Amino acid sequence: MRGLRSSASAHQQKLFDGPFNHSIIKRAKEKGLVEIHLHDIRDYAKNKHKRVDDYAYGHGAGMVMIVQPIADLIDKLKAEREYDEVIFMTPDGILFNQGTANRLSTFRNVILLCGHYKGIDERLREHYITMEISVGDYVLSGGELAAAIVTDSIVRLIPGVLGDETSALSDSFQDGMLSPPVYTRPADYQGWKVPNILLSGDEKKIQKWLLEKAEERTRQRRPGMLEE
Ligand code: ADE
């Protein structure tokens, strides 16, 4: 994957400063492994006051993002390059998981559209949006934090982003299980001991133990994952 485009207002874009300008994502950008472009929907509003929202027809649900600025922005982006998906961040989208992160990390270009207020005009969803993602069954103030979560989880999967290529593959969820517990030095911290088996040097036994612990943890915390 090369290019990620997020659409949000200038004010909301500040929410991306932290996540996109530190650590792994920052390094990935510096190495040229990913490009992230932020677009302010307000810049595309053609009305006098640069309004991007209006009252909902039919019920007092609150403000809804209007069609024109978002349609113009997406049209402009699509005229410049091809996109694999135009994704709308919304609590009623499909629940984001590692499988979706893996799939998105193989794409060249995606648009992440961040909604606000009560959502976006349904006609945008019908005519532009190819995928809708929720990061959990709770409501955020806007899609930006959700987009940051999705971006982080896919950028770390792009080859070359993590120093050790195997470390993303050994993440929790990658083999349908949670990760086993991990330990580091000292082997004895004030009487709290690292399990002997990890110090034994017997690689076969260690692997077997790690698998057992991963299964145990998954059974206790996410039994549904084992059934899948
Ligand atoms: N926007 C508001 N809440 C959200 C959620 N849970 N997931 C994705 N986008 C959202």
Coordinates of N, CA and C and ligand atoms in Angstrom, one line a residue:
M1 N 0.8 -1.2 0.0 CA 0.0 0.0 0.0 C 0.9 1.2 0.0
R2 N 0.5 2.2 -0.8 CA 1.3 3.4 -0.9 C 0.6 4.6 -0.2
G3 N -0.6 4.9 -0.7 CA -1.2 6.2 -0.3 C -2.5 6.0 0.5
L4 N -2.5 6.8 1.5 CA -3.7 6.9 2.4 C -4.2 8.3 2.4
R5 N -5.5 8.5 2.1 CA -6.0 9.9 2.1 C -7.1 9.9 3.1
S6 N -7.0 10.9 4.1 CA -8.1 11.0 5.1 C -8.7 12.4 4.9
S7 N -10.0 12.4 4.9 CA -10.7 13.7 4.8 C -11.3 14.1 6.1
A8 N -11.0 15.3 6.5 CA -11.5 15.8 7.8 C -11.4 17.3 7.8
S9 N -12.0 18.0 8.7 CA -11.8 19.4 8.8 C -10.4 19.8 9.4
A10 N -10.0 21.0 9.1 CA -8.6 21.4 9.6 C -8.5 21.2 11.1
H11 N -9.6 21.6 11.8 CA -9.5 21.5 13.2 C -9.3 20.1 13.6
Q12 N -10.1 19.2 13.0 CA -10.1 17.8 13.4 C -8.8 17.2 12.9
Q13 N -8.1 17.7 11.9 CA -6.9 17.2 11.4 C -5.8 17.2 12.5
K14 N -5.9 18.1 13.4 CA -4.9 18.2 14.5 C -4.9 16.9 15.3
L15 N -6.1 16.2 15.2 CA -6.1 14.9 15.9 C -5.1 13.9 15.4
F16 N -4.7 14.1 14.1 CA -3.8 13.2 13.5 C -2.3 13.5 13.8
D17 N -2.1 14.7 14.3 CA -0.7 15.2 14.5 C 0.1 14.1 15.4
G18 N -0.5 13.7 16.5 CA 0.2 12.8 17.3 C 0.5 11.4 16.6
P19 N -0.6 10.7 16.3 CA -0.5 9.4 15.7 C 0.4 9.3 14.4
F20 N 0.2 10.4 13.6 CA 0.9 10.2 12.3 C 2.3 10.8 12.3
N21 N 2.7 11.5 13.3 CA 4.0 12.1 13.3 C 5.0 11.5 14.4
H22 N 4.7 10.4 14.8 CA 5.5 9.7 15.8 C 5.9 8.3 15.4
S23 N 7.0 7.9 15.9 CA 7.3 6.4 15.9 C 7.1 5.7 14.6
I24 N 6.3 4.7 14.6 CA 6.4 3.8 13.4 C 5.8 4.4 12.1
I25 N 4.7 5.1 12.3 CA 4.1 5.8 11.1 C 5.1 6.9 10.6
K26 N 5.7 7.6 11.5 CA 6.6 8.7 11.1 C 7.8 8.0 10.3
R27 N 8.3 7.0 10.8 CA 9.5 6.3 10.2 C 9.1 5.8 8.8
A28 N 7.9 5.2 8.7 CA 7.4 4.6 7.5 C 7.3 5.7 6.4
K29 N 6.8 6.9 6.8 CA 6.7 8.0 5.9 C 8.1 8.5 5.5
E30 N 9.0 8.6 6.4 CA 10.4 9.0 6.1 C 11.1 8.1 5.2
K31 N 10.8 6.8 5.3 CA 11.4 5.8 4.5 C 10.7 5.7 3.1
G32 N 9.7 6.5 2.9 CA 9.0 6.4 1.6 C 8.1 5.2 1.4
L33 N 7.8 4.5 2.5 CA 7.0 3.3 2.4 C 5.5 3.6 2.4
V34 N 5.1 4.8 2.9 CA 3.7 5.1 2.8 C 3.6 6.7 2.7
E35 N 2.5 7.1 2.0 CA 2.2 8.5 1.9 C 0.9 8.7 2.6
I36 N 0.8 9.7 3.5 CA -0.5 10.0 4.1 C -0.8 11.5 3.8
H37 N -2.0 11.7 3.2 CA -2.4 13.0 2.8 C -3.7 13.4 3.5
L38 N -3.7 14.5 4.1 CA -5.0 14.9 4.8 C -5.7 16.0 4.0
H39 N -7.0 15.9 3.9 CA -7.7 16.9 3.1 C -8.8 17.4 3.9
D40 N -9.0 18.8 3.9 CA -10.0 19.4 4.6 C -11.2 19.6 3.8
I41 N -12.3 18.9 4.2 CA -13.6 19.0 3.4 C -14.0 20.4 3.2
R42 N -13.8 21.2 4.2 CA -14.3 22.6 4.2 C -13.7 23.3 2.9
D43 N -12.5 23.0 2.6 CA -11.8 23.7 1.4 C -12.6 23.5 0.1
Y44 N -13.5 22.5 0.1 CA -14.2 22.1 -1.1 C -15.7 22.7 -1.1
A45 N -16.1 23.3 0.0 CA -17.4 23.8 0.1 C -17.6 25.0 -0.8
K46 N -18.7 25.0 -1.6 CA -18.8 26.1 -2.6 C -19.8 27.2 -2.0
N47 N -20.5 26.9 -0.9 CA -21.4 27.9 -0.4 C -20.6 29.0 0.3
K48 N -21.3 30.2 0.6 CA -20.6 31.4 1.0 C -19.9 31.2 2.4
H49 N -20.5 30.5 3.3 CA -19.9 30.3 4.6 C -19.1 29.1 4.8
K50 N -18.8 28.4 3.7 CA -18.0 27.2 3.7 C -18.6 26.1 4.6
R51 N -19.9 26.1 4.6 CA -20.6 25.1 5.5 C -20.5 23.7 4.9
V52 N -20.3 22.7 5.7 CA -20.2 21.4 5.2 C -21.3 20.5 5.8
D53 N -22.2 21.1 6.6 CA -23.3 20.3 7.2 C -24.6 21.1 7.1
D54 N -25.7 20.4 7.2 CA -27.1 21.0 7.2 C -28.0 20.2 8.0
Y55 N -29.2 20.7 8.2 CA -30.2 20.0 9.0 C -30.7 18.7 8.3
A56 N -31.0 17.7 9.1 CA -31.5 16.4 8.5 C -32.9 16.6 8.0
Y57 N -33.3 16.1 6.8 CA -34.6 16.0 6.4 C -35.4 15.1 7.2
G58 N -36.6 15.4 7.6 CA -37.6 14.4 8.1 C -37.5 14.2 9.6
H59 N -36.3 14.3 10.2 CA -36.3 14.1 11.7 C -35.2 15.0 12.3
G60 N -35.3 15.2 13.6 CA -34.4 16.2 14.2 C -33.2 15.5 14.7
A61 N -32.6 14.7 13.8 CA -31.4 13.9 14.2 C -30.2 14.7 14.5
G62 N -30.2 15.9 14.0 CA -28.9 16.7 14.1 C -28.4 17.0 12.8
M63 N -27.1 17.5 12.7 CA -26.5 18.0 11.5 C -26.0 16.8 10.7
V64 N -26.1 16.9 9.4 CA -25.7 15.9 8.4 C -24.7 16.5 7.5
M65 N -23.6 15.9 7.1 CA -22.6 16.4 6.2 C -23.2 16.4 4.8
I66 N -23.1 17.5 4.1 CA -23.8 17.7 2.8 C -23.0 17.0 1.7
V67 N -23.6 16.8 0.5 CA -23.0 16.0 -0.6 C -21.9 16.7 -1.2
Q68 N -22.1 18.0 -1.6 CA -21.2 18.7 -2.6 C -19.7 18.7 -2.2
P69 N -19.3 19.1 -1.0 CA -17.9 19.2 -0.8 C -17.2 17.8 -0.8
I70 N -17.9 16.8 -0.2 CA -17.3 15.5 -0.2 C -17.3 14.9 -1.6
A71 N -18.3 15.1 -2.4 CA -18.4 14.5 -3.7 C -17.3 15.2 -4.6
D72 N -17.1 16.5 -4.5 CA -16.1 17.2 -5.2 C -14.7 16.7 -4.9
L73 N -14.4 16.5 -3.6 CA -13.1 16.1 -3.1 C -12.8 14.7 -3.6
I74 N -13.8 13.8 -3.5 CA -13.6 12.4 -3.9 C -13.4 12.3 -5.4
D75 N -14.2 13.1 -6.2 CA -14.0 13.2 -7.7 C -12.6 13.6 -8.0
K76 N -12.1 14.7 -7.3 CA -10.8 15.2 -7.6 C -9.7 14.1 -7.4
L77 N -9.8 13.5 -6.2 CA -8.8 12.4 -5.9 C -8.9 11.3 -6.9
K78 N -10.1 10.9 -7.3 CA -10.2 9.7 -8.2 C -9.8 10.1 -9.6
A79 N -9.8 11.4 -9.9 CA -9.3 11.8 -11.2 C -7.7 11.8 -11.3
E80 N -7.1 11.8 -10.1 CA -5.7 11.8 -10.0 C -5.0 10.4 -10.0
R81 N -5.8 9.5 -9.4 CA -5.2 8.1 -9.3 C -6.4 7.1 -9.0
E82 N -6.0 5.9 -9.1 CA -7.1 4.8 -8.8 C -7.0 4.5 -7.3
Y83 N -8.2 4.3 -6.8 CA -8.3 3.8 -5.4 C -8.9 2.4 -5.3
D84 N -8.3 1.7 -4.4 CA -8.8 0.3 -4.2 C -10.1 0.3 -3.4
E85 N -10.2 1.2 -2.4 CA -11.4 1.4 -1.7 C -11.6 2.8 -1.3
V86 N -12.9 3.2 -1.2 CA -13.3 4.5 -0.6 C -14.0 4.2 0.7
I87 N -13.4 4.4 1.8 CA -13.9 3.8 3.1 C -14.5 4.9 3.9
F88 N -15.6 4.7 4.4 CA -16.3 5.6 5.3 C -16.2 5.1 6.8
M89 N -15.6 5.9 7.7 CA -15.5 5.5 9.1 C -16.8 5.8 9.8
T90 N -17.5 4.8 10.3 CA -18.8 5.0 10.9 C -19.1 3.8 11.9
P91 N -19.8 4.2 13.0 CA -20.1 3.1 13.9 C -21.0 2.0 13.4
D92 N -21.7 2.3 12.3 CA -22.5 1.2 11.7 C -21.8 0.4 10.6
G93 N -20.5 0.6 10.5 CA -19.8 -0.2 9.5 C -19.4 -1.6 10.0
I94 N -18.7 -2.3 9.1 CA -18.3 -3.7 9.6 C -17.2 -3.5 10.7
L95 N -17.2 -4.4 11.6 CA -16.2 -4.2 12.7 C -14.8 -4.5 12.2
F96 N -13.9 -3.6 12.5 CA -12.5 -3.7 12.0 C -11.8 -4.8 12.8
N97 N -11.1 -5.6 12.0 CA -10.3 -6.7 12.7 C -9.0 -6.9 11.9
Q98 N -8.1 -7.8 12.4 CA -6.8 -8.0 11.9 C -6.9 -8.5 10.4
G99 N -7.9 -9.3 10.1 CA -8.1 -9.8 8.7 C -8.3 -8.6 7.8
T100 N -9.1 -7.6 8.2 CA -9.3 -6.5 7.3 C -8.1 -5.6 7.2
A101 N -7.4 -5.5 8.3 CA -6.1 -4.7 8.3 C -5.1 -5.4 7.3
N102 N -5.0 -6.7 7.4 CA -4.1 -7.4 6.4 C -4.5 -7.1 5.0
R103 N -5.8 -7.2 4.7 CA -6.2 -7.0 3.3 C -5.9 -5.5 2.9
L104 N -6.2 -4.6 3.7 CA -6.0 -3.2 3.4 C -4.5 -2.9 3.2
S105 N -3.7 -3.6 3.9 CA -2.2 -3.3 3.8 C -1.7 -3.8 2.4
T106 N -2.4 -4.5 1.7 CA -1.9 -4.9 0.4 C -2.4 -4.0 -0.7
F107 N -3.2 -3.0 -0.4 CA -3.7 -2.0 -1.4 C -2.7 -0.9 -1.6
R108 N -2.9 -0.3 -2.8 CA -2.0 0.8 -3.2 C -2.5 2.1 -2.6
N109 N -3.8 2.4 -2.9 CA -4.4 3.7 -2.4 C -5.8 3.5 -1.8
V110 N -6.0 4.1 -0.7 CA -7.3 4.1 -0.1 C -7.7 5.5 0.4
I111 N -9.0 5.8 0.4 CA -9.5 7.0 1.0 C -10.2 6.6 2.2
L112 N -9.9 7.3 3.3 CA -10.6 7.1 4.6 C -11.4 8.4 4.8
L113 N -12.7 8.3 4.7 CA -13.6 9.5 4.9 C -14.1 9.5 6.3
C114 N -13.8 10.6 7.0 CA -14.2 10.8 8.4 C -15.4 11.6 8.5
G115 N -16.5 11.0 9.0 CA -17.7 11.7 9.2 C -17.8 12.5 10.5
H116 N -18.7 13.4 10.6 CA -18.9 14.2 11.8 C -20.4 14.3 12.0
Y117 N -20.8 15.0 13.1 CA -22.2 15.2 13.4 C -23.0 13.9 13.3
K118 N -24.1 13.9 12.6 CA -25.0 12.7 12.6 C -24.6 11.8 11.4
G119 N -23.5 12.1 10.7 CA -23.2 11.3 9.6 C -23.1 12.1 8.3
I120 N -23.0 11.3 7.2 CA -23.0 12.0 5.9 C -24.3 11.7 5.1
D121 N -24.7 12.5 4.2 CA -25.8 12.3 3.4 C -25.8 10.9 2.8
E122 N -26.8 10.1 2.9 CA -26.9 8.7 2.5 C -26.5 8.6 1.0
R123 N -26.7 9.6 0.2 CA -26.4 9.5 -1.3 C -24.9 9.3 -1.5
L124 N -24.1 9.9 -0.6 CA -22.6 9.7 -0.7 C -22.3 8.2 -0.5
R125 N -23.0 7.7 0.5 CA -22.7 6.2 0.8 C -23.1 5.4 -0.4
E126 N -24.2 5.7 -1.0 CA -24.7 4.9 -2.2 C -23.8 5.0 -3.4
H127 N -23.3 6.3 -3.6 CA -22.6 6.5 -4.9 C -21.0 6.5 -4.8
Y128 N -20.5 6.7 -3.7 CA -19.0 6.7 -3.6 C -18.4 5.7 -2.7
I129 N -19.1 5.4 -1.6 CA -18.4 4.6 -0.5 C -18.4 3.1 -0.9
T130 N -17.2 2.4 -0.9 CA -17.2 1.0 -1.3 C -17.0 0.1 0.0
M131 N -16.7 0.8 1.1 CA -16.5 0.0 2.3 C -16.8 0.9 3.5
E132 N -17.4 0.3 4.6 CA -17.7 1.1 5.8 C -17.1 0.4 7.0
I133 N -16.3 1.1 7.8 CA -15.6 0.4 8.9 C -15.9 1.1 10.2
S134 N -16.2 0.3 11.2 CA -16.4 0.7 12.6 C -15.2 0.1 13.4
V135 N -14.7 0.9 14.3 CA -13.6 0.4 15.1 C -14.1 -0.2 16.5
G136 N -15.4 -0.2 16.6 CA -15.9 -0.8 17.9 C -17.4 -0.3 18.1
D137 N -18.1 -1.0 18.9 CA -19.5 -0.7 19.2 C -19.6 0.4 20.2
Y138 N -19.1 1.6 19.9 CA -19.2 2.8 20.7 C -19.2 4.0 19.7
V139 N -19.6 5.1 20.2 CA -19.7 6.3 19.2 C -18.6 7.3 19.6
L140 N -17.8 7.6 18.6 CA -16.7 8.6 18.8 C -17.3 10.0 18.3
S141 N -16.6 11.0 18.6 CA -17.1 12.4 18.2 C -16.9 12.6 16.7
G142 N -16.0 11.8 16.1 CA -15.8 11.9 14.6 C -15.0 10.7 14.2
G143 N -14.9 10.6 12.9 CA -14.2 9.4 12.4 C -12.7 9.5 12.5
E144 N -12.1 10.6 12.9 CA -10.7 10.8 12.8 C -9.9 9.8 13.7
L145 N -10.3 9.6 14.9 CA -9.6 8.7 15.8 C -9.7 7.3 15.2
A146 N -10.8 7.0 14.7 CA -11.0 5.6 14.1 C -10.1 5.5 12.9
A147 N -10.0 6.5 12.1 CA -9.1 6.5 10.9 C -7.6 6.3 11.3
A148 N -7.3 7.0 12.4 CA -5.9 6.9 12.9 C -5.6 5.4 13.4
I149 N -6.6 4.8 14.0 CA -6.4 3.4 14.4 C -6.3 2.5 13.2
V150 N -7.1 2.7 12.2 CA -7.1 1.8 11.0 C -5.7 2.1 10.3
T151 N -5.3 3.3 10.2 CA -4.0 3.7 9.5 C -2.9 3.0 10.3
D152 N -2.8 3.1 11.6 CA -1.7 2.5 12.3 C -1.6 1.0 12.1
S153 N -2.8 0.4 12.2 CA -2.8 -1.1 12.1 C -2.4 -1.6 10.7
I154 N -2.6 -0.7 9.6 CA -2.2 -1.2 8.3 C -0.8 -0.8 8.0
V155 N -0.4 0.3 8.4 CA 1.0 0.8 8.1 C 2.0 -0.2 8.7
R156 N 1.8 -0.7 9.9 CA 2.8 -1.5 10.5 C 2.9 -2.9 9.8
L157 N 1.9 -3.2 8.9 CA 2.0 -4.4 8.1 C 2.7 -4.3 6.8
I158 N 3.0 -3.1 6.4 CA 3.6 -2.9 5.1 C 5.1 -3.4 5.2
P159 N 5.5 -4.2 4.3 CA 6.9 -4.8 4.3 C 7.9 -3.7 4.5
G160 N 8.8 -3.8 5.4 CA 9.9 -2.9 5.6 C 9.6 -1.8 6.7
V161 N 8.3 -1.8 7.1 CA 8.0 -0.7 8.1 C 8.5 -1.2 9.5
L162 N 8.3 -2.4 9.9 CA 8.8 -2.9 11.2 C 10.2 -3.4 10.9
G163 N 11.1 -3.1 11.8 CA 12.5 -3.6 11.7 C 12.6 -5.1 11.5
D164 N 11.9 -5.8 12.4 CA 12.0 -7.3 12.3 C 10.7 -7.8 11.6
E165 N 10.9 -8.3 10.3 CA 9.8 -8.6 9.5 C 8.8 -9.6 10.2
T166 N 9.3 -10.4 11.1 CA 8.5 -11.4 11.7 C 7.6 -10.8 12.8
S167 N 7.9 -9.6 13.2 CA 7.2 -9.2 14.4 C 5.7 -8.9 14.2
A168 N 5.4 -8.4 13.0 CA 4.0 -8.2 12.7 C 3.2 -9.5 12.6
L169 N 3.9 -10.5 12.0 CA 3.3 -11.8 11.8 C 3.0 -12.5 13.2
S170 N 3.9 -12.2 14.2 CA 3.7 -12.9 15.5 C 2.7 -12.1 16.4
D171 N 2.1 -11.0 15.8 CA 1.2 -10.2 16.6 C 0.0 -11.1 17.1
S172 N -0.6 -10.7 18.2 CA -1.9 -11.3 18.5 C -2.8 -11.2 17.3
F173 N -3.7 -12.2 17.1 CA -4.7 -12.3 16.0 C -4.2 -12.8 14.7
Q174 N -2.8 -12.7 14.4 CA -2.4 -13.1 13.1 C -2.6 -14.5 12.8
D175 N -2.5 -15.4 13.9 CA -2.8 -16.8 13.6 C -4.1 -17.2 14.3
G176 N -5.0 -16.3 14.4 CA -6.3 -16.6 14.9 C -6.2 -16.8 16.4
M177 N -5.2 -16.4 17.1 CA -5.1 -16.5 18.5 C -4.4 -15.3 19.1
L178 N -4.7 -15.1 20.4 CA -3.9 -14.1 21.2 C -2.5 -14.5 21.4
S179 N -1.6 -13.5 21.7 CA -0.2 -13.9 21.9 C 0.0 -14.5 23.2
P180 N 1.0 -15.3 23.4 CA 1.3 -15.9 24.7 C 2.0 -14.8 25.5
P181 N 2.1 -15.0 26.9 CA 2.8 -14.0 27.7 C 4.3 -13.9 27.3
V182 N 4.9 -12.7 27.5 CA 6.3 -12.5 27.2 C 7.0 -12.0 28.5
Y183 N 8.3 -12.4 28.5 CA 9.1 -12.0 29.7 C 10.5 -11.5 29.2
T184 N 11.1 -10.7 30.0 CA 12.5 -10.3 29.7 C 13.3 -10.2 31.0
R185 N 14.6 -9.8 30.9 CA 15.4 -9.8 32.1 C 15.0 -8.8 33.2
P186 N 15.2 -9.1 34.5 CA 15.9 -10.2 35.0 C 15.0 -11.5 35.1
A187 N 15.7 -12.6 35.2 CA 14.9 -13.9 35.3 C 14.2 -14.0 36.7
D188 N 14.7 -13.2 37.6 CA 14.1 -13.2 39.0 C 14.0 -11.8 39.4
Y189 N 12.8 -11.2 39.5 CA 12.6 -9.9 40.0 C 12.0 -10.0 41.4
Q190 N 12.8 -9.8 42.4 CA 12.4 -9.8 43.8 C 11.5 -11.0 44.1
G191 N 11.9 -12.2 43.5 CA 11.2 -13.4 43.8 C 10.1 -13.7 42.7
W192 N 9.8 -12.8 41.8 CA 8.9 -13.1 40.7 C 9.7 -13.7 39.6
K193 N 9.5 -15.0 39.4 CA 10.3 -15.7 38.5 C 9.8 -15.9 37.1
V194 N 10.6 -15.8 36.1 CA 10.3 -16.2 34.7 C 10.1 -17.7 34.7
P195 N 9.1 -18.2 34.0 CA 8.9 -19.7 33.9 C 10.2 -20.4 33.4
N196 N 10.6 -21.4 34.2 CA 11.8 -22.2 33.9 C 12.0 -22.6 32.5
I197 N 10.9 -23.0 31.9 CA 10.9 -23.6 30.6 C 11.6 -22.6 29.6
L198 N 11.3 -21.3 29.8 CA 11.8 -20.3 28.8 C 13.3 -20.1 29.0
L199 N 13.9 -20.6 30.1 CA 15.3 -20.5 30.3 C 16.0 -21.8 30.0
S200 N 15.2 -22.8 29.6 CA 15.8 -24.1 29.4 C 16.7 -24.3 28.2
G201 N 16.4 -23.4 27.2 CA 17.2 -23.6 25.9 C 16.6 -24.7 25.0
D202 N 15.6 -25.4 25.5 CA 15.0 -26.4 24.7 C 14.0 -25.8 23.7
E203 N 14.4 -25.5 22.5 CA 13.5 -24.8 21.6 C 12.2 -25.4 21.3
K204 N 12.2 -26.8 21.2 CA 11.0 -27.5 20.9 C 10.0 -27.4 22.0
K205 N 10.5 -27.6 23.2 CA 9.6 -27.5 24.4 C 9.1 -26.1 24.6
I206 N 9.9 -25.1 24.3 CA 9.5 -23.7 24.4 C 8.4 -23.4 23.5
Q207 N 8.5 -23.8 22.2 CA 7.5 -23.5 21.2 C 6.2 -24.2 21.6
K208 N 6.3 -25.4 22.2 CA 5.1 -26.1 22.6 C 4.4 -25.3 23.7
W209 N 5.2 -24.9 24.7 CA 4.7 -24.1 25.8 C 4.0 -22.8 25.4
L210 N 4.7 -22.1 24.4 CA 4.1 -20.9 23.9 C 2.8 -21.1 23.3
L211 N 2.7 -22.1 22.5 CA 1.4 -22.4 21.8 C 0.3 -22.8 22.9
E212 N 0.7 -23.5 23.9 CA -0.3 -23.9 24.9 C -0.8 -22.6 25.6
K213 N 0.2 -21.7 25.9 CA -0.2 -20.5 26.6 C -1.1 -19.6 25.8
A214 N -0.8 -19.5 24.5 CA -1.6 -18.7 23.6 C -3.0 -19.3 23.5
E215 N -3.1 -20.6 23.4 CA -4.4 -21.2 23.4 C -5.2 -21.0 24.7
E216 N -4.5 -21.1 25.8 CA -5.1 -20.9 27.1 C -5.7 -19.5 27.2
R217 N -4.8 -18.5 26.8 CA -5.2 -17.1 26.9 C -6.4 -16.9 26.0
T218 N -6.4 -17.4 24.8 CA -7.5 -17.2 23.8 C -8.8 -17.8 24.4
R219 N -8.6 -19.0 24.9 CA -9.8 -19.7 25.4 C -10.5 -18.9 26.6
Q220 N -9.6 -18.3 27.4 CA -10.1 -17.5 28.6 C -10.7 -16.2 28.1
R221 N -10.0 -15.5 27.2 CA -10.4 -14.1 26.9 C -11.2 -14.0 25.6
R222 N -11.0 -14.8 24.6 CA -11.7 -14.6 23.4 C -12.1 -16.0 22.8
P223 N -13.0 -16.7 23.6 CA -13.3 -18.1 23.1 C -13.8 -18.1 21.7
G224 N -14.5 -17.1 21.3 CA -15.1 -17.0 19.9 C -14.0 -17.2 18.8
M225 N -12.8 -16.7 19.1 CA -11.7 -16.8 18.1 C -11.4 -18.2 17.8
L226 N -11.4 -19.1 18.8 CA -11.0 -20.5 18.6 C -12.0 -21.2 17.7
E227 N -13.3 -20.8 18.0 CA -14.4 -21.5 17.2 C -14.3 -21.1 15.7
E228 N -13.9 -19.8 15.5 CA -13.7 -19.4 14.1 C -12.7 -20.2 13.4
Ligands
ADE1 N1 -17.2 7.5 14.0 C1 -17.8 7.6 15.2 N2 -17.8 6.5 15.9 C2 -17.1 5.6 15.1 C3 -16.7 4.2 15.3 N3 -17.0 3.5 16.4 N4 -16.0 3.6 14.3 C4 -15.7 4.3 13.2 N5 -16.0 5.6 13.0 C5 -16.7 6.2 13.9

